[in-house]
Coordinates of C-alpha atoms in Angstrom, one line a residue:
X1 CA -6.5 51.2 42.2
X2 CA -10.3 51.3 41.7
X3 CA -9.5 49.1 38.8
X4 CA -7.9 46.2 40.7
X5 CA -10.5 46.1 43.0
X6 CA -13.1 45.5 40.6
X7 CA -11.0 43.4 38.8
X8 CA -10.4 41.2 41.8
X9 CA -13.9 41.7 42.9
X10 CA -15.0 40.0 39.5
X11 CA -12.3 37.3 40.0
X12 CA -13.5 36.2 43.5
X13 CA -17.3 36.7 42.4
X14 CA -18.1 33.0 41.0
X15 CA -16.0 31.4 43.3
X16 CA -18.0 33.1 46.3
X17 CA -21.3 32.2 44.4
X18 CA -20.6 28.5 44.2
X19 CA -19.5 28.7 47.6
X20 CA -22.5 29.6 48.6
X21 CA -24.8 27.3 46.5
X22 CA -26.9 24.9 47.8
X23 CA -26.2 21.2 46.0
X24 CA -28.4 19.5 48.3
X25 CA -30.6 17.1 46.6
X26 CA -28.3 16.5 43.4
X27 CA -25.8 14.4 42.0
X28 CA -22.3 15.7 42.7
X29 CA -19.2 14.1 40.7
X30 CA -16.1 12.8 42.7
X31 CA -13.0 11.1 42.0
X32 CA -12.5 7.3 42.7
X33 CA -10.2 7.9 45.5
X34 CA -12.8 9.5 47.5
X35 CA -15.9 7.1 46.6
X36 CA -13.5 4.4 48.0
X37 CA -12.1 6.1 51.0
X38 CA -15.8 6.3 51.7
X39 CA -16.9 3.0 51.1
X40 CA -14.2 2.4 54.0
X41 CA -17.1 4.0 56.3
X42 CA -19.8 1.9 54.7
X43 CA -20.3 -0.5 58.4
X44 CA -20.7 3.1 60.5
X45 CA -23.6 4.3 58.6
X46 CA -25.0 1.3 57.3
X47 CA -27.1 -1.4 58.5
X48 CA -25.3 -4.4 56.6
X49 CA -28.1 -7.6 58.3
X50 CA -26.3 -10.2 60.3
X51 CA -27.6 -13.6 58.8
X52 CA -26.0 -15.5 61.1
X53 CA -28.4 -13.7 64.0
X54 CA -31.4 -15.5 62.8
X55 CA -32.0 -19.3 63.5
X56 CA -34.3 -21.5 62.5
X57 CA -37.5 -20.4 64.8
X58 CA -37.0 -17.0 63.8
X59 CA -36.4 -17.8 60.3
X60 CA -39.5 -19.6 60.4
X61 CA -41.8 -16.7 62.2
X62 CA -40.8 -15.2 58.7
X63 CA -41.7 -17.4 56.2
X64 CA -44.7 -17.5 57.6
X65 CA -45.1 -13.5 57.7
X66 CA -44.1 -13.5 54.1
X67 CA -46.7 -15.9 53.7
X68 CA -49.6 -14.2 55.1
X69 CA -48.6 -10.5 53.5
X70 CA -49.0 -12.4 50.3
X71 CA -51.9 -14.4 50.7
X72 CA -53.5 -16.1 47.8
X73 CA -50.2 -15.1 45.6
X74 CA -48.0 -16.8 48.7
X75 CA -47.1 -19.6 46.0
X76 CA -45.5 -17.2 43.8
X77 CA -43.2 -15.9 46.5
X78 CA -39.9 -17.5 47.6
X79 CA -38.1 -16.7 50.8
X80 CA -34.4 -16.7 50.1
X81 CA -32.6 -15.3 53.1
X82 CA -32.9 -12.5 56.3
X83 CA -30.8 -11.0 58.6
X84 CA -30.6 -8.9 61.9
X85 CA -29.7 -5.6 62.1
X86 CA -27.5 -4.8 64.7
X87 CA -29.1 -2.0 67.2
X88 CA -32.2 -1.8 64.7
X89 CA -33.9 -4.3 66.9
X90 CA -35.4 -5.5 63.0
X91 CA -34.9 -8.0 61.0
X92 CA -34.5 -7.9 57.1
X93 CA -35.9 -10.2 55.2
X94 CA -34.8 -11.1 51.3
X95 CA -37.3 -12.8 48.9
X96 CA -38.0 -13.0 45.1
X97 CA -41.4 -12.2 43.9
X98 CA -43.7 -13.7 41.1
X99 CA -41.9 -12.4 38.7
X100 CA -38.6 -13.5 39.6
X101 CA -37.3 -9.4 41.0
X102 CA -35.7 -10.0 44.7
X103 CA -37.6 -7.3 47.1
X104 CA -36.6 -6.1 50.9
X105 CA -39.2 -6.2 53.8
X106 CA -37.8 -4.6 57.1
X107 CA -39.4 -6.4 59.8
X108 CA -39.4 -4.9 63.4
X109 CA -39.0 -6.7 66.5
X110 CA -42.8 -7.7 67.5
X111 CA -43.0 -9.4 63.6
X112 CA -44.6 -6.8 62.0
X113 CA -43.8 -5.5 58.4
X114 CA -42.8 -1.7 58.1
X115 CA -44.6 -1.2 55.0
X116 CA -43.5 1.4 52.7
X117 CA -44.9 4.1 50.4
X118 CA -45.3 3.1 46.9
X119 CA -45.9 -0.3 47.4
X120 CA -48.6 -2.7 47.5
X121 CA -46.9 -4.9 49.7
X122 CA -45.0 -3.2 51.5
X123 CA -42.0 -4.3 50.4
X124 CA -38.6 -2.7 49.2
X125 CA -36.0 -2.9 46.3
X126 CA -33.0 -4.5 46.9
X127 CA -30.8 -5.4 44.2
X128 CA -29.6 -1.9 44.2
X129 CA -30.2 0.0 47.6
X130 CA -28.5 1.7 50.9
X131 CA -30.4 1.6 54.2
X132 CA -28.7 4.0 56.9
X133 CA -28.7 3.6 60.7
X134 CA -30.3 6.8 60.7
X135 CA -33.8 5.4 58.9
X136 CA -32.8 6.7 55.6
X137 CA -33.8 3.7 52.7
X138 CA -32.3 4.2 48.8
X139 CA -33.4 2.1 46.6
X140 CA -33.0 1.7 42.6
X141 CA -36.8 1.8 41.3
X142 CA -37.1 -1.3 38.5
X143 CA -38.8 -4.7 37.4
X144 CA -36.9 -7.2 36.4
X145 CA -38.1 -7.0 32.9
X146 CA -36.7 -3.4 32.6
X147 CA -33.2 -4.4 32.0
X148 CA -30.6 -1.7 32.5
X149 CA -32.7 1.2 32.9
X150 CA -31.8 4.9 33.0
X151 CA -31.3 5.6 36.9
X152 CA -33.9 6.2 39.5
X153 CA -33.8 6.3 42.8
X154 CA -36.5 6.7 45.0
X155 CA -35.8 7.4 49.2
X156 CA -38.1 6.2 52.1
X157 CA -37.5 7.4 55.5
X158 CA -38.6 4.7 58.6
X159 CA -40.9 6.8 60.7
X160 CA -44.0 5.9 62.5
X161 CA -43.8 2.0 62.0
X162 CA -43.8 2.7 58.0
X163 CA -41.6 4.0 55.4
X164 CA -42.6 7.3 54.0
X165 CA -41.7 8.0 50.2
X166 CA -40.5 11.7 50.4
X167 CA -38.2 12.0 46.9
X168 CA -37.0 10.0 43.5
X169 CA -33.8 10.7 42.0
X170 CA -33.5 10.1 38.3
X171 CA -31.4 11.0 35.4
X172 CA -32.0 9.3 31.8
X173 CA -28.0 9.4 30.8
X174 CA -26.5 6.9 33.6
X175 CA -27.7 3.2 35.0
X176 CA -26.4 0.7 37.1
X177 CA -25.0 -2.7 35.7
X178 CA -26.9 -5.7 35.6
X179 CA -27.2 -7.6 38.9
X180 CA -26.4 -10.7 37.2
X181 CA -22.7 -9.4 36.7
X182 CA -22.3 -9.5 40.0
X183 CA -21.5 -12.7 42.5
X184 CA -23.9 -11.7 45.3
X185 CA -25.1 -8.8 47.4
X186 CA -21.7 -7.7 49.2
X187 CA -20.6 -6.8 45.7
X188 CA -23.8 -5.3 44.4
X189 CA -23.4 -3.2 48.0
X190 CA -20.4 -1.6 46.9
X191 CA -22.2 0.3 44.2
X192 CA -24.4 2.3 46.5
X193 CA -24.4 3.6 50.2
X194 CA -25.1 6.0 52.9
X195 CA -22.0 7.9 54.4
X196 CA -21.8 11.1 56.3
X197 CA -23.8 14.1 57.0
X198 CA -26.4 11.7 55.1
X199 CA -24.4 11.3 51.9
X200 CA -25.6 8.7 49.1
X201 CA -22.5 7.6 46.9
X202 CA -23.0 5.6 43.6
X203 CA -21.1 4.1 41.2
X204 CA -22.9 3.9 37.7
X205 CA -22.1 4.0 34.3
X206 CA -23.0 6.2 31.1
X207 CA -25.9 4.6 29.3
X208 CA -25.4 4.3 26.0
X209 CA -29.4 4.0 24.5
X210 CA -30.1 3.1 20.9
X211 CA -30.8 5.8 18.4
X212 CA -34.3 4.5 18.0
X213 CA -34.7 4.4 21.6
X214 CA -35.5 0.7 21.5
X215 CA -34.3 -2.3 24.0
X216 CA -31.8 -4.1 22.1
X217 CA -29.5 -6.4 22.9
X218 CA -31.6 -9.1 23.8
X219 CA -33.5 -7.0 25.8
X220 CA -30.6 -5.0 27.5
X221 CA -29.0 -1.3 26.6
X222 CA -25.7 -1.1 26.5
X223 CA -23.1 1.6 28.9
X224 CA -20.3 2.5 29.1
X225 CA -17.1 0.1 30.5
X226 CA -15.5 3.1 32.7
X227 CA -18.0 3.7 36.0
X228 CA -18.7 6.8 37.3
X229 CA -18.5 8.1 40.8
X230 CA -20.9 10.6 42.6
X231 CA -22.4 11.5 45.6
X232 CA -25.4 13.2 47.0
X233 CA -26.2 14.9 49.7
X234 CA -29.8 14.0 50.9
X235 CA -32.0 16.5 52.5
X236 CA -35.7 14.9 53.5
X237 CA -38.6 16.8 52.1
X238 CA -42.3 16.6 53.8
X239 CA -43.8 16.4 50.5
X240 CA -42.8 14.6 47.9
X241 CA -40.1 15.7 45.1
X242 CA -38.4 14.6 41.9
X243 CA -34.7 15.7 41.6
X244 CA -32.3 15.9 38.9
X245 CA -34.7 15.2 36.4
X246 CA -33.8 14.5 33.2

């Protein structure tokens, strides 16, 4: 008898232990069924701008922010589009910089920039990025001259009239696709966004790097055709923190 208790004891051991673990903070593999049922979701817990909110005037009181946060380099800058958030009372406003890379400024109400951490600007990543109705802002961290690079994400949260950098997510064996495979931002959307109980879900791909480690491929590393699904359950940090790393 003492025998099957320990022996059940043992059985139920790991599975109480992985109950019991905490995987805030890291990247959680799901199924494709339950990245989409949650993409379903995607309008409840994330700002999506409404471009057909702002009209010319306002359209124009942005330019001419985006002018006067560049200064001198203003001629280098090109607006390309913004939109209202709904209950946000901000605006968010979509432009490419010198280089040719497409940035995010959050704007608030009165026309003033919430400028974020890590930034010189102020400004944001867009081409891969999240931004929750509760103030949370993921964001894939790369130049345009980078390619497909191995995945890092770094998280802002809006408090104070700023956005304060409290973590980066990264892990050297997965990446996103190239933005250029892609017909615009509704469908870059679907690869990244907030859900419940402040959830991030992706959908990457296996990298596939050289053995040299070199960029190849004019430029571009290859990965794998099949995506990946996961999901991560954020927890905000006062200091900041580097997850998953590897």
């Amino acid at each position: 008898m003492k025998l099957k208790s320990l022996f059940l004891l043992l059985l139920l051991f790991p599975l109480l232990s992985a109950s019991c673990h905490d995987y805030s903070n890291q990247l959680i593999p799901i199924s494709r069924e339950e990245y989409e049922a949650a993409f379903k979701q995607c309008s409840t817990y994330n700002f999506i701008p409404d471009t057909m909110a702002v009209d010319s005037a306002v359209r124009y009181r942005l330019q001419r922010l985006l002018a006067a946060t560049y200064g001198k380099d203003s001629d280098w800058v090109r607006y390309v589009w913004a939109g209202r958030n709904d209950g946000g009372c901000q605006y968010e406003m979509v432009f490419a910089g010198p280089t040719g890379e497409l940035h995010n400024m959050v704007v608030d109400s009165a026309f003033h920039v919430v400028r974020a951490d890590s930034s010189s600007r102020g400004s944001l990543p867009l081409e891969y990025h999240a931004y929750s109705r509760k103030g949370l802002y993921a964001g894939e961290w790369w130049c345009e001259e980078a390619g497909n690079p191995p995945l890092d994400i770094r998280f802002w949260k809006a408090e104070d009239g700023r956005f304060r950098c409290f973590a980066e997510l990264r892990d050297s064996t997965l990446c996103f696709p190239h933005a250029w495979n892609f017909h615009g931002i509704d469908d870059i959307r679907q690869l990244m966004f907030w859900g419940d109980d402040n959830t991030l879900y992706l959908k990457c791909h296996r990298l596939i790097v050289p053995k040299d480690k070199k960029i190849t491929n004019k430029g571009w590393w290859k990965h794998s055709k099949e995506p990946l699904y996961y999901k991560v359950r954020v927890e905000e940090q006062n200091d900041f923190k580097e997850w998953n790393k590897r």
